[in-house]
PDB file of C-alpha atoms in Angstrom:
ATOM      1  CA  PRO K   1      17.631   7.640  16.796  1.00 70.00           C
ATOM      2  CA  ILE K   2      18.540  11.335  16.590  1.00 73.00           C
ATOM      3  CA  PHE K   3      16.884  11.618  13.184  1.00 69.00           C
ATOM      4  CA  LEU K   4      13.607  10.337  14.671  1.00 68.00           C
ATOM      5  CA  VAL K   5      13.362  13.275  17.120  1.00 72.00           C
ATOM      6  CA  PRO K   6      11.895  15.862  14.664  1.00 70.00           C
ATOM      7  CA  ALA K   7       8.979  13.589  13.795  1.00 67.00           C
ATOM      8  CA  LEU K   8       8.333  12.817  17.457  1.00 66.00           C
ATOM      9  CA  VAL K   9       8.279  16.447  18.655  1.00 69.00           C
ATOM     10  CA  ALA K  10       6.463  18.008  15.680  1.00 66.00           C
ATOM     11  CA  LEU K  11       3.124  19.589  16.593  1.00 61.00           C
ATOM     12  CA  GLU K  12       1.546  20.754  13.339  1.00 59.00           C
ATOM     13  CA  GLY K  13      -0.226  17.533  12.459  1.00 55.00           C
ATOM     14  CA  ASP K  14      -0.775  17.309   8.708  1.00 53.00           C
ATOM     15  CA  ALA K  15       2.654  18.487   7.581  1.00 52.00           C
ATOM     16  CA  PRO K  16       4.645  16.296   5.192  1.00 51.00           C
ATOM     17  CA  HIS K  17       6.474  14.100   7.671  1.00 60.00           C
ATOM     18  CA  PHE K  18       8.746  12.629   4.998  1.00 61.00           C
ATOM     19  CA  LEU K  19      10.719  15.878   4.999  1.00 67.00           C
ATOM     20  CA  ARG K  20      11.472  15.573   8.693  1.00 68.00           C
ATOM     21  CA  LEU K  21      12.366  11.891   8.349  1.00 71.00           C
ATOM     22  CA  LEU K  22      14.663  12.279   5.358  1.00 74.00           C
ATOM     23  CA  GLY K  23      17.739  11.656   7.523  1.00 76.00           C
ATOM     24  CA  VAL K  24      16.398   8.214   8.413  1.00 78.00           C
ATOM     25  CA  ALA K  25      16.095   7.118   4.742  1.00 79.00           C
ATOM     26  CA  PRO K  26      19.548   5.478   4.391  1.00 86.00           C
ATOM     27  CA  TYR K  27      19.017   3.442   7.551  1.00 85.00           C
ATOM     28  CA  VAL K  28      15.531   2.372   6.510  1.00 83.00           C
ATOM     29  CA  GLY K  29      16.908   1.340   3.095  1.00 86.00           C
ATOM     30  CA  ALA K  30      19.610  -0.735   4.761  1.00 89.00           C
ATOM     31  CA  LEU K  31      17.061  -2.381   7.062  1.00 88.00           C
ATOM     32  CA  VAL K  32      14.797  -3.205   4.113  1.00 87.00           C
ATOM     33  CA  GLY K  33      17.769  -4.753   2.304  1.00 88.00           C
ATOM     34  CA  LEU K  34      18.652  -6.811   5.373  1.00 90.00           C
ATOM     35  CA  GLY K  35      15.015  -7.897   5.576  1.00 87.00           C
ATOM     36  CA  VAL K  36      15.050  -9.081   1.964  1.00 86.00           C
ATOM     37  CA  VAL K  37      18.258 -11.047   2.603  1.00 86.00           C
ATOM     38  CA  GLU K  38      16.697 -12.603   5.711  1.00 87.00           C
ATOM     39  CA  VAL K  39      13.474 -13.549   3.865  1.00 85.00           C
ATOM     40  CA  ALA K  40      15.520 -15.156   1.079  1.00 82.00           C
ATOM     41  CA  ALA K  41      17.644 -17.066   3.600  1.00 83.00           C
ATOM     42  CA  LEU K  42      14.545 -18.174   5.510  1.00 84.00           C
ATOM     43  CA  ALA K  43      12.980 -19.441   2.284  1.00 82.00           C
ATOM     44  CA  GLY K  44      16.190 -21.366   1.573  1.00 79.00           C
ATOM     45  CA  ARG K  45      16.111 -22.965   5.040  1.00 82.00           C
ATOM     46  CA  LEU K  46      12.425 -23.837   4.723  1.00 82.00           C
ATOM     47  CA  GLY K  47      12.999 -25.276   1.259  1.00 75.00           C
ATOM     48  CA  ARG K  48      15.703 -27.542   2.767  1.00 73.00           C
ATOM     49  CA  GLY K  49      18.356 -26.580   0.278  1.00 62.00           C
ATOM     50  CA  ARG K  50      16.223 -26.734  -2.846  1.00 65.00           C
ATOM     51  CA  ARG K  51      17.665 -24.319  -5.340  1.00 67.00           C
ATOM     52  CA  PRO K  52      14.549 -22.314  -6.335  1.00 74.00           C
ATOM     53  CA  ALA K  53      13.548 -21.639  -2.696  1.00 74.00           C
ATOM     54  CA  THR K  54      15.980 -18.755  -2.099  1.00 75.00           C
ATOM     55  CA  PRO K  55      15.111 -16.841  -5.298  1.00 81.00           C
ATOM     56  CA  LEU K  56      11.410 -17.393  -4.558  1.00 81.00           C
ATOM     57  CA  GLY K  57      11.886 -15.836  -1.111  1.00 79.00           C
ATOM     58  CA  ALA K  58      13.636 -12.839  -2.651  1.00 80.00           C
ATOM     59  CA  ALA K  59      10.837 -12.569  -5.228  1.00 85.00           C
ATOM     60  CA  ALA K  60       8.217 -12.635  -2.446  1.00 85.00           C
ATOM     61  CA  ALA K  61      10.010  -9.773  -0.657  1.00 84.00           C
ATOM     62  CA  LEU K  62      10.181  -7.847  -3.937  1.00 86.00           C
ATOM     63  CA  VAL K  63       6.456  -8.348  -4.526  1.00 91.00           C
ATOM     64  CA  ALA K  64       5.739  -7.021  -1.021  1.00 88.00           C
ATOM     65  CA  LEU K  65       7.891  -3.926  -1.659  1.00 87.00           C
ATOM     66  CA  VAL K  66       6.254  -3.258  -5.040  1.00 91.00           C
ATOM     67  CA  ALA K  67       2.769  -3.679  -3.527  1.00 93.00           C
ATOM     68  CA  ALA K  68       3.562  -1.237  -0.713  1.00 89.00           C
ATOM     69  CA  SER K  69       4.986   1.272  -3.211  1.00 89.00           C
ATOM     70  CA  ALA K  70       1.958   0.944  -5.493  1.00 92.00           C
ATOM     71  CA  GLN K  71      -0.416   1.462  -2.573  1.00 92.00           C
ATOM     72  CA  GLY K  72       1.489   4.580  -1.479  1.00 84.00           C
ATOM     73  CA  ALA K  73       1.501   5.996  -5.007  1.00 87.00           C
ATOM     74  CA  HIS K  74      -2.227   5.350  -5.345  1.00 88.00           C
ATOM     75  CA  ALA K  75      -2.954   7.029  -1.993  1.00 82.00           C
ATOM     76  CA  TYR K  76      -0.991  10.127  -3.042  1.00 77.00           C
ATOM     77  CA  PHE K  77      -2.018  10.474  -6.684  1.00 82.00           C
ATOM     78  CA  SER K  78      -5.701   9.721  -6.151  1.00 83.00           C
ATOM     79  CA  ARG K  79      -6.149  12.769  -3.897  1.00 75.00           C
ATOM     80  CA  PRO K  80      -7.759  15.805  -5.511  1.00 74.00           C
ATOM     81  CA  ARG K  81      -5.282  18.486  -6.519  1.00 66.00           C
ATOM     82  CA  SER K  82      -6.896  20.953  -4.120  1.00 61.00           C
ATOM     83  CA  GLU K  83      -5.933  18.727  -1.165  1.00 62.00           C
ATOM     84  CA  LEU K  84      -2.301  18.090  -2.076  1.00 59.00           C
ATOM     85  CA  TYR K  85      -0.980  21.265  -0.485  1.00 55.00           C
ATOM     86  CA  ALA K  86      -3.328  21.605   2.498  1.00 53.00           C
ATOM     87  CA  ALA K  87      -0.494  20.378   4.712  1.00 53.00           C
ATOM     88  CA  TYR K  88       1.493  23.475   3.862  1.00 58.00           C
ATOM     89  CA  SER K  89      -0.980  25.804   5.647  1.00 71.00           C
ATOM     90  CA  ASN K  90      -2.231  27.703   2.641  1.00 75.00           C
ATOM     91  CA  ASN K  91      -3.630  30.486   4.827  1.00 82.00           C
ATOM     92  CA  LEU K  92      -0.214  31.186   6.369  1.00 86.00           C
ATOM     93  CA  VAL K  93       1.487  31.417   2.989  1.00 86.00           C
ATOM     94  CA  ALA K  94      -1.290  33.737   1.763  1.00 88.00           C
ATOM     95  CA  MET K  95      -0.989  35.841   4.911  1.00 90.00           C
ATOM     96  CA  ALA K  96       2.776  36.151   4.457  1.00 90.00           C
ATOM     97  CA  GLY K  97       2.228  37.248   0.861  1.00 91.00           C
ATOM     98  CA  LEU K  98      -0.262  39.933   1.913  1.00 92.00           C
ATOM     99  CA  ALA K  99       1.669  41.216   4.930  1.00 93.00           C
ATOM    100  CA  THR K 100       3.680  44.406   4.607  1.00 93.00           C
ATOM    101  CA  PRO K 101       5.956  46.184   7.083  1.00 93.00           C
ATOM    102  CA  ASP K 102       3.091  48.525   8.042  1.00 93.00           C
ATOM    103  CA  SER K 103       0.588  45.727   8.721  1.00 94.00           C
ATOM    104  CA  THR K 104      -0.065  43.652  11.820  1.00 94.00           C
ATOM    105  CA  VAL K 105      -0.474  39.874  11.688  1.00 95.00           C
ATOM    106  CA  ILE K 106      -2.278  37.906  14.413  1.00 95.00           C
ATOM    107  CA  LEU K 107      -0.674  34.466  14.812  1.00 92.00           C
ATOM    108  CA  ASP K 108       0.401  32.169  17.626  1.00 88.00           C
ATOM    109  CA  SER K 109       4.112  31.705  18.227  1.00 84.00           C
ATOM    110  CA  TYR K 110       4.291  28.456  16.252  1.00 79.00           C
ATOM    111  CA  ARG K 111       2.493  29.714  13.120  1.00 83.00           C
ATOM    112  CA  GLN K 112       4.508  32.923  13.216  1.00 86.00           C
ATOM    113  CA  LEU K 113       7.474  30.942  11.937  1.00 84.00           C
ATOM    114  CA  VAL K 114       5.975  30.727   8.432  1.00 83.00           C
ATOM    115  CA  VAL K 115       5.554  34.501   8.196  1.00 87.00           C
ATOM    116  CA  LEU K 116       8.961  35.131   9.754  1.00 88.00           C
ATOM    117  CA  PHE K 117      10.563  32.811   7.215  1.00 85.00           C
ATOM    118  CA  LEU K 118       8.732  34.067   4.129  1.00 85.00           C
ATOM    119  CA  ASP K 119       8.796  37.775   5.055  1.00 88.00           C
ATOM    120  CA  HIS K 120      12.256  37.899   6.634  1.00 86.00           C
ATOM    121  CA  ASP K 121      13.241  40.950   4.571  1.00 89.00           C
ATOM    122  CA  ARG K 122       9.983  42.893   5.120  1.00 90.00           C
ATOM    123  CA  LEU K 123       8.603  41.783   8.470  1.00 93.00           C
ATOM    124  CA  PRO K 124       5.157  42.907   9.580  1.00 94.00           C
ATOM    125  CA  ARG K 125       4.282  43.453  13.228  1.00 93.00           C
ATOM    126  CA  ILE K 126       3.292  40.051  14.629  1.00 94.00           C
ATOM    127  CA  VAL K 127       1.115  39.712  17.741  1.00 94.00           C
ATOM    128  CA  ASP K 128      -0.312  36.736  19.615  1.00 94.00           C
ATOM    129  CA  PRO K 129      -4.038  35.952  19.415  1.00 94.00           C
ATOM    130  CA  GLY K 130      -5.962  37.758  22.145  1.00 92.00           C
ATOM    131  CA  THR K 131      -3.649  40.781  22.085  1.00 92.00           C
ATOM    132  CA  ARG K 132      -5.713  43.981  22.193  1.00 93.00           C
ATOM    133  CA  LEU K 133      -4.795  46.448  19.420  1.00 91.00           C
ATOM    134  CA  GLU K 134      -5.580  50.144  19.237  1.00 84.00           C
ATOM    135  CA  PRO K 135      -7.911  51.276  16.440  1.00 74.00           C
ATOM    136  CA  GLY K 136      -6.120  52.882  13.506  1.00 75.00           C
ATOM    137  CA  ALA K 137      -3.048  50.679  13.897  1.00 73.00           C
ATOM    138  CA  GLY K 138      -3.009  49.986  10.164  1.00 86.00           C
ATOM    139  CA  PRO K 139      -4.142  46.859   8.343  1.00 93.00           C
ATOM    140  CA  VAL K 140      -4.566  43.821  10.588  1.00 94.00           C
ATOM    141  CA  LEU K 141      -4.471  40.315   9.074  1.00 95.00           C
ATOM    142  CA  ALA K 142      -5.866  37.232  10.793  1.00 94.00           C
ATOM    143  CA  SER K 143      -7.001  33.751   9.832  1.00 91.00           C
ATOM    144  CA  SER K 144     -10.314  34.100  11.687  1.00 92.00           C
ATOM    145  CA  ARG K 145     -12.868  36.741  12.591  1.00 94.00           C
ATOM    146  CA  ASP K 146     -12.592  35.596  16.219  1.00 94.00           C
ATOM    147  CA  ASP K 147      -8.938  36.678  16.337  1.00 94.00           C
ATOM    148  CA  LEU K 148      -9.908  40.042  14.861  1.00 93.00           C
ATOM    149  CA  ALA K 149     -12.754  40.423  17.380  1.00 93.00           C
ATOM    150  CA  ALA K 150     -10.388  39.787  20.293  1.00 94.00           C
ATOM    151  CA  ALA K 151      -7.862  42.284  18.917  1.00 92.00           C
ATOM    152  CA  LEU K 152     -10.059  45.075  17.535  1.00 92.00           C
ATOM    153  CA  GLY K 153     -13.572  44.412  18.786  1.00 90.00           C
ATOM    154  CA  PRO K 154     -16.645  42.764  17.288  1.00 92.00           C
ATOM    155  CA  GLN K 155     -17.539  45.680  15.001  1.00 91.00           C
ATOM    156  CA  ALA K 156     -14.144  45.653  13.301  1.00 90.00           C
ATOM    157  CA  ALA K 157     -14.302  41.872  12.944  1.00 91.00           C
ATOM    158  CA  ALA K 158     -17.760  42.052  11.361  1.00 92.00           C
ATOM    159  CA  ALA K 159     -16.536  44.705   8.907  1.00 92.00           C
ATOM    160  CA  ALA K 160     -13.379  42.759   7.989  1.00 93.00           C
ATOM    161  CA  ARG K 161     -13.049  41.692   4.406  1.00 95.00           C
ATOM    162  CA  VAL K 162     -11.801  38.388   3.037  1.00 95.00           C
ATOM    163  CA  VAL K 163      -8.502  38.984   1.236  1.00 95.00           C
ATOM    164  CA  ALA K 164      -7.474  35.367   0.531  1.00 92.00           C
ATOM    165  CA  ARG K 165      -9.277  32.066   0.078  1.00 90.00           C
ATOM    166  CA  ASP K 166      -8.051  28.489   0.352  1.00 83.00           C
ATOM    167  CA  PRO K 167      -8.148  26.119  -2.669  1.00 77.00           C
ATOM    168  CA  GLN K 168     -11.681  25.004  -1.717  1.00 79.00           C
ATOM    169  CA  GLY K 169     -12.892  28.622  -1.711  1.00 86.00           C
ATOM    170  CA  ALA K 170     -13.276  29.061   2.053  1.00 88.00           C
ATOM    171  CA  PRO K 171     -11.981  32.302   3.606  1.00 91.00           C
ATOM    172  CA  ALA K 172      -8.332  31.926   4.634  1.00 90.00           C
ATOM    173  CA  VAL K 173      -7.240  35.469   5.572  1.00 94.00           C
ATOM    174  CA  TYR K 174      -9.296  38.402   6.824  1.00 95.00           C
ATOM    175  CA  GLU K 175      -8.181  42.034   6.865  1.00 95.00           C
ATOM    176  CA  ALA K 176      -9.522  44.734   9.159  1.00 93.00           C
ATOM    177  CA  GLY K 177      -8.504  48.336   9.563  1.00 82.00           C
ATOM    178  CA  GLY K 178      -6.120  50.050   7.276  1.00 60.00           C
TER     179      GLY K 178
END
């Protein structure tokens, strides 16, 4: 049950949940194996001791597992390449790559973790959305013009330039000042 906690308390939505549930994998494997044994035994009881009933039950469980695996593989591999990494918050990775120690990044406390992790050796100044910044504070990076408008004013937000785009071509990171 302890390994289920990360998936239950996670807030980011589209992240790859299999990474948080990796600790549960051995237990799920054991439960699947016990399920296959139970299906085979049930088939043997229903077949009233006929020899082929137990192997047929095991084969039915195997077919179900293969079908579920094939469906999962199809769901993953049929997605366009541009959508495969959307769960990794492309704009945050781009922002971390653009941030320097003399820049300011506007992010909420949860999304700050990506920049803190990726830029641990050259941290920028990180402020919460809605924090008012003084003009001339250096380059300011944000994922929306609204965050820039709240921090620097509407004129600075309107003059901000797009410095990174997501895989679909939409603006991902804006820079103002500097």
